[in-house]
mmCIF file of C-alpha atoms in Angstrom:
data_model
loop_
_atom_site.group_PDB
_atom_site.id
_atom_site.type_symbol
_atom_site.label_atom_id
_atom_site.label_comp_id
_atom_site.label_asym_id
_atom_site.label_seq_id
_atom_site.Cartn_x
_atom_site.Cartn_y
_atom_site.Cartn_z
ATOM 1 C CA UNK A 11 0.000 0.000 0.000
ATOM 2 C CA UNK A 12 1.378 3.395 -0.961
ATOM 3 C CA UNK A 13 2.495 5.581 1.927
ATOM 4 C CA UNK A 14 -0.316 7.963 2.947
ATOM 5 C CA UNK A 15 2.102 10.897 2.986
ATOM 6 C CA UNK A 16 2.796 10.312 -0.725
ATOM 7 C CA UNK A 17 -0.943 10.117 -1.445
ATOM 8 C CA UNK A 18 -1.626 13.300 0.521
ATOM 9 C CA UNK A 19 1.320 14.926 -1.269
ATOM 10 C CA UNK A 20 -0.335 14.254 -4.647
ATOM 11 C CA UNK A 21 -3.621 15.615 -3.311
ATOM 12 C CA UNK A 22 -2.049 18.783 -1.952
ATOM 13 C CA UNK A 23 -0.133 19.302 -5.206
ATOM 14 C CA UNK A 24 -3.449 19.112 -7.069
ATOM 15 C CA UNK A 25 -4.992 21.578 -4.627
ATOM 16 C CA UNK A 26 -1.970 23.844 -5.041
ATOM 17 C CA UNK A 27 -2.876 24.085 -8.744
ATOM 18 C CA UNK A 28 -6.529 24.776 -7.894
ATOM 19 C CA UNK A 29 -5.610 27.332 -5.225
ATOM 20 C CA UNK A 30 -3.124 29.080 -7.517
ATOM 21 C CA UNK A 31 -5.804 29.445 -10.207
ATOM 22 C CA UNK A 32 -8.172 31.009 -7.654
ATOM 23 C CA UNK A 33 -5.528 33.362 -6.252
ATOM 24 C CA UNK A 34 -4.559 34.487 -9.760
ATOM 25 C CA UNK A 35 -8.209 35.017 -10.738
ATOM 26 C CA UNK A 36 -8.985 36.755 -7.434
ATOM 27 C CA UNK A 37 -6.039 39.201 -7.627
ATOM 28 C CA UNK A 38 -6.809 40.091 -11.245
ATOM 29 C CA UNK A 39 -10.460 40.646 -10.350
ATOM 30 C CA UNK A 40 -9.523 42.882 -7.417
ATOM 31 C CA UNK A 41 -7.199 44.864 -9.684
ATOM 32 C CA UNK A 42 -9.838 45.333 -12.390
ATOM 33 C CA UNK A 43 -12.693 45.651 -9.855
ATOM 34 C CA UNK A 44 -14.563 43.150 -11.997
ATOM 35 C CA UNK A 45 -14.559 39.330 -12.141
ATOM 36 C CA UNK A 46 -11.863 38.176 -14.587
ATOM 37 C CA UNK A 47 -11.294 34.825 -16.337
ATOM 38 C CA UNK A 48 -7.541 34.483 -16.987
ATOM 39 C CA UNK A 49 -6.087 31.816 -19.272
ATOM 40 C CA UNK A 50 -3.912 30.564 -16.415
ATOM 41 C CA UNK A 51 -7.123 29.624 -14.566
ATOM 42 C CA UNK A 52 -7.915 26.950 -17.168
ATOM 43 C CA UNK A 53 -4.325 25.765 -17.609
ATOM 44 C CA UNK A 54 -3.924 25.162 -13.872
ATOM 45 C CA UNK A 55 -7.382 23.554 -13.786
ATOM 46 C CA UNK A 56 -6.311 20.931 -16.329
ATOM 47 C CA UNK A 57 -3.104 20.083 -14.476
ATOM 48 C CA UNK A 58 -4.929 20.006 -11.141
ATOM 49 C CA UNK A 59 -7.662 17.735 -12.512
ATOM 50 C CA UNK A 60 -5.109 15.134 -13.628
ATOM 51 C CA UNK A 61 -3.417 15.090 -10.225
ATOM 52 C CA UNK A 62 -6.687 15.136 -8.277
ATOM 53 C CA UNK A 63 -8.101 12.206 -10.257
ATOM 54 C CA UNK A 64 -4.988 10.221 -9.344
ATOM 55 C CA UNK A 65 -5.460 11.263 -5.716
ATOM 56 C CA UNK A 66 -9.113 10.146 -5.809
ATOM 57 C CA UNK A 67 -8.056 6.766 -7.202
ATOM 58 C CA UNK A 68 -5.392 6.274 -4.533
ATOM 59 C CA UNK A 69 -7.876 7.288 -1.818
ATOM 60 C CA UNK A 70 -10.514 4.977 -3.359
ATOM 61 C CA UNK A 71 -12.842 7.998 -3.521
ATOM 62 C CA UNK A 72 -15.364 7.540 -6.315
ATOM 63 C CA UNK A 73 -16.902 11.019 -5.981
ATOM 64 C CA UNK A 74 -13.536 12.700 -6.638
ATOM 65 C CA UNK A 75 -12.799 10.528 -9.675
ATOM 66 C CA UNK A 76 -16.241 11.113 -11.217
ATOM 67 C CA UNK A 77 -16.005 14.867 -10.672
ATOM 68 C CA UNK A 78 -12.596 15.269 -12.298
ATOM 69 C CA UNK A 79 -13.392 12.962 -15.228
ATOM 70 C CA UNK A 80 -16.582 14.850 -16.086
ATOM 71 C CA UNK A 81 -15.042 18.297 -15.884
ATOM 72 C CA UNK A 82 -11.823 17.755 -17.856
ATOM 73 C CA UNK A 83 -13.209 18.595 -21.312
ATOM 74 C CA UNK A 84 -14.826 21.812 -20.037
ATOM 75 C CA UNK A 85 -11.449 23.149 -18.916
ATOM 76 C CA UNK A 86 -10.055 22.319 -22.348
ATOM 77 C CA UNK A 87 -13.025 23.918 -24.121
ATOM 78 C CA UNK A 88 -12.565 27.187 -22.231
ATOM 79 C CA UNK A 89 -9.000 27.431 -23.507
ATOM 80 C CA UNK A 90 -10.395 27.048 -27.006
ATOM 81 C CA UNK A 91 -13.007 29.765 -26.378
ATOM 82 C CA UNK A 92 -10.178 32.073 -25.325
ATOM 83 C CA UNK A 93 -8.205 31.108 -28.473
ATOM 84 C CA UNK A 94 -5.371 30.030 -26.182
ATOM 85 C CA UNK A 95 -5.123 26.307 -26.953
ATOM 86 C CA UNK A 96 -3.121 26.571 -30.187
ATOM 87 C CA UNK A 97 -0.500 28.994 -28.799
ATOM 88 C CA UNK A 98 -0.067 26.870 -25.628
ATOM 89 C CA UNK A 99 3.305 25.287 -24.823
ATOM 90 C CA UNK A 100 3.843 21.993 -26.691
ATOM 91 C CA UNK A 101 4.714 20.097 -23.483
ATOM 92 C CA UNK A 102 1.520 21.364 -21.852
ATOM 93 C CA UNK A 103 -0.487 20.154 -24.876
ATOM 94 C CA UNK A 104 1.137 16.703 -24.755
ATOM 95 C CA UNK A 105 0.415 16.403 -21.015
ATOM 96 C CA UNK A 106 -3.223 17.448 -21.459
ATOM 97 C CA UNK A 107 -3.864 15.024 -24.344
ATOM 98 C CA UNK A 108 -1.852 11.998 -23.190
ATOM 99 C CA UNK A 109 -2.694 12.012 -19.468
ATOM 100 C CA UNK A 110 -6.343 10.852 -19.848
ATOM 101 C CA UNK A 111 -5.230 8.145 -22.318
ATOM 102 C CA UNK A 112 -2.492 6.869 -19.989
ATOM 103 C CA UNK A 113 -4.809 6.937 -16.957
ATOM 104 C CA UNK A 114 -7.599 5.129 -18.843
ATOM 105 C CA UNK A 115 -5.139 2.496 -20.067
ATOM 106 C CA UNK A 116 -3.840 1.917 -16.544
ATOM 107 C CA UNK A 117 -7.358 1.618 -15.089
ATOM 108 C CA UNK A 118 -8.427 -0.851 -17.780
ATOM 109 C CA UNK A 119 -5.370 -3.111 -17.859
ATOM 110 C CA UNK A 120 -3.328 -2.723 -14.670
ATOM 111 C CA UNK A 121 -5.576 -1.438 -11.883
ATOM 112 C CA UNK A 122 -6.078 -3.779 -8.907
ATOM 113 C CA UNK A 123 -8.807 -1.643 -7.332
ATOM 114 C CA UNK A 124 -12.015 -3.508 -6.488
ATOM 115 C CA UNK A 125 -14.456 -1.180 -8.225
ATOM 116 C CA UNK A 126 -17.504 -2.986 -6.794
ATOM 117 C CA UNK A 127 -16.563 -1.759 -3.308
ATOM 118 C CA UNK A 128 -16.770 1.840 -4.479
ATOM 119 C CA UNK A 129 -20.373 1.328 -5.604
ATOM 120 C CA UNK A 130 -21.606 -0.927 -2.820
ATOM 121 C CA UNK A 131 -20.252 1.241 -0.028
ATOM 122 C CA UNK A 132 -17.922 -1.383 1.437
ATOM 123 C CA UNK A 133 -15.078 1.103 1.298
ATOM 124 C CA UNK A 134 -17.021 3.861 3.122
ATOM 125 C CA UNK A 135 -20.636 4.178 4.284
ATOM 126 C CA UNK A 136 -23.097 4.422 1.376
ATOM 127 C CA UNK A 137 -24.694 7.604 2.754
ATOM 128 C CA UNK A 138 -21.254 9.198 2.778
ATOM 129 C CA UNK A 139 -20.664 8.137 -0.831
ATOM 130 C CA UNK A 140 -24.012 9.755 -1.722
ATOM 131 C CA UNK A 141 -23.168 12.956 0.190
ATOM 132 C CA UNK A 142 -19.784 13.250 -1.518
ATOM 133 C CA UNK A 143 -21.273 12.501 -4.926
ATOM 134 C CA UNK A 144 -24.029 15.124 -4.490
ATOM 135 C CA UNK A 145 -21.389 17.678 -3.504
ATOM 136 C CA UNK A 146 -19.256 16.759 -6.512
ATOM 137 C CA UNK A 147 -22.260 16.925 -8.872
ATOM 138 C CA UNK A 148 -23.048 20.476 -7.727
ATOM 139 C CA UNK A 149 -19.372 21.443 -7.652
ATOM 140 C CA UNK A 150 -18.781 19.947 -11.103
ATOM 141 C CA UNK A 151 -22.111 21.284 -12.367
ATOM 142 C CA UNK A 152 -20.846 24.823 -11.854
ATOM 143 C CA UNK A 153 -18.495 24.289 -14.781
ATOM 144 C CA UNK A 154 -21.266 22.759 -16.900
ATOM 145 C CA UNK A 155 -23.255 25.941 -16.232
ATOM 146 C CA UNK A 156 -20.161 28.074 -16.885
ATOM 147 C CA UNK A 157 -19.553 26.228 -20.157
ATOM 148 C CA UNK A 158 -23.165 26.729 -21.295
ATOM 149 C CA UNK A 159 -23.047 30.415 -20.309
ATOM 150 C CA UNK A 160 -19.718 30.946 -22.121
ATOM 151 C CA UNK A 161 -20.947 29.195 -25.274
ATOM 152 C CA UNK A 162 -24.075 31.397 -25.236
ATOM 153 C CA UNK A 163 -21.950 34.543 -24.986
ATOM 154 C CA UNK A 164 -19.144 33.202 -27.205
ATOM 155 C CA UNK A 165 -16.480 34.019 -24.608
ATOM 156 C CA UNK A 166 -15.025 32.333 -21.551
ATOM 157 C CA UNK A 167 -16.377 33.949 -18.369
ATOM 158 C CA UNK A 168 -17.219 33.134 -14.736
ATOM 159 C CA UNK A 169 -20.797 34.371 -14.093
ATOM 160 C CA UNK A 170 -22.676 34.898 -10.809
ATOM 161 C CA UNK A 171 -24.326 31.445 -10.917
ATOM 162 C CA UNK A 172 -20.892 29.798 -11.147
ATOM 163 C CA UNK A 173 -19.842 31.272 -7.789
ATOM 164 C CA UNK A 174 -23.157 30.396 -6.099
ATOM 165 C CA UNK A 175 -22.811 26.754 -7.203
ATOM 166 C CA UNK A 176 -19.129 26.801 -6.180
ATOM 167 C CA UNK A 177 -20.012 27.918 -2.664
ATOM 168 C CA UNK A 178 -22.913 25.443 -2.319
ATOM 169 C CA UNK A 179 -20.885 22.470 -3.566
ATOM 170 C CA UNK A 180 -17.908 23.511 -1.472
ATOM 171 C CA UNK A 181 -19.955 23.548 1.756
ATOM 172 C CA UNK A 182 -21.269 20.026 1.038
ATOM 173 C CA UNK A 183 -17.820 18.661 0.163
ATOM 174 C CA UNK A 184 -16.324 20.329 3.256
ATOM 175 C CA UNK A 185 -18.932 18.493 5.349
ATOM 176 C CA UNK A 186 -18.111 15.245 3.515
ATOM 177 C CA UNK A 187 -14.390 15.833 4.156
ATOM 178 C CA UNK A 188 -15.051 16.230 7.892
ATOM 179 C CA UNK A 189 -16.561 12.726 8.011
ATOM 180 C CA UNK A 190 -13.829 11.335 5.754
ATOM 181 C CA UNK A 191 -11.112 13.117 7.775
ATOM 182 C CA UNK A 192 -9.572 14.201 4.469
ATOM 183 C CA UNK A 193 -7.083 17.052 5.100
ATOM 184 C CA UNK A 194 -6.722 17.776 1.375
ATOM 185 C CA UNK A 195 -10.441 18.430 0.853
ATOM 186 C CA UNK A 196 -10.793 20.267 4.169
ATOM 187 C CA UNK A 197 -8.030 22.780 3.446
ATOM 188 C CA UNK A 198 -9.047 23.257 -0.192
ATOM 189 C CA UNK A 199 -12.705 23.982 0.426
ATOM 190 C CA UNK A 200 -12.096 26.188 3.445
ATOM 191 C CA UNK A 201 -9.853 28.453 1.352
ATOM 192 C CA UNK A 202 -12.048 28.131 -1.739
ATOM 193 C CA UNK A 203 -15.146 29.227 0.152
ATOM 194 C CA UNK A 204 -13.470 32.535 1.072
ATOM 195 C CA UNK A 205 -12.603 33.264 -2.574
ATOM 196 C CA UNK A 206 -16.097 32.322 -3.792
ATOM 197 C CA UNK A 207 -17.721 34.726 -1.329
ATOM 198 C CA UNK A 208 -15.291 37.496 -2.286
ATOM 199 C CA UNK A 209 -16.046 37.066 -6.000
ATOM 200 C CA UNK A 210 -19.773 37.362 -5.262
ATOM 201 C CA UNK A 211 -19.065 40.683 -3.505
ATOM 202 C CA UNK A 212 -17.002 41.876 -6.497
ATOM 203 C CA UNK A 213 -19.854 41.001 -8.874
ATOM 204 C CA UNK A 214 -22.318 42.818 -6.604
ATOM 205 C CA UNK A 215 -20.106 45.928 -6.437
ATOM 206 C CA UNK A 216 -19.409 45.993 -10.189
ATOM 207 C CA UNK A 217 -23.153 45.575 -10.859
ATOM 208 C CA UNK A 218 -23.980 48.553 -8.651
ATOM 209 C CA UNK A 219 -21.346 50.663 -10.410
ATOM 210 C CA UNK A 220 -22.709 49.675 -13.823
ATOM 211 C CA UNK A 221 -26.211 50.770 -12.783
ATOM 212 C CA UNK A 222 -24.881 54.046 -11.424
#
């Protein structure tokens, strides 16, 4: 069994990517006094998703794996909407394209994980699996909404509904993490919640200024 410190290290590295994207987006938004959607947000999201899926697999956490698998294409699509995929670094492109293929190949041919335990609740209580999955659905759904909104407006943006869903999903996952005693999820969603609330205030302030 892999050392838990190594597993937590992978999880925290993934969260470092997610936190860095939020800090970058937050600082730019504060500077512009309006919610911004930087390219780096989506680049770090892709790298973080790869690492966090691996963490979910090592922790035997189905809700994490489902969430990251569903959301991966949306990160990629936002780079396309910003016309930033083609000019991206070649090594970044290779990592983004090959990582899902390598992971899928490993899961199909080499994985020793008993997948039935993830669905039957033998690994953790079934109600906890449901709670985590509901949180991940809402948390992942924010990007489905963001994707739909961006496609409608033909530009990558992070609207008000995205931050509301982020905060709601984050609260549920934080609760789930308390029961799972998962330090990676606990630290990530505590910090994330602060940024989500701040972005809602920025949107509110910029909306009032626009009306004025």
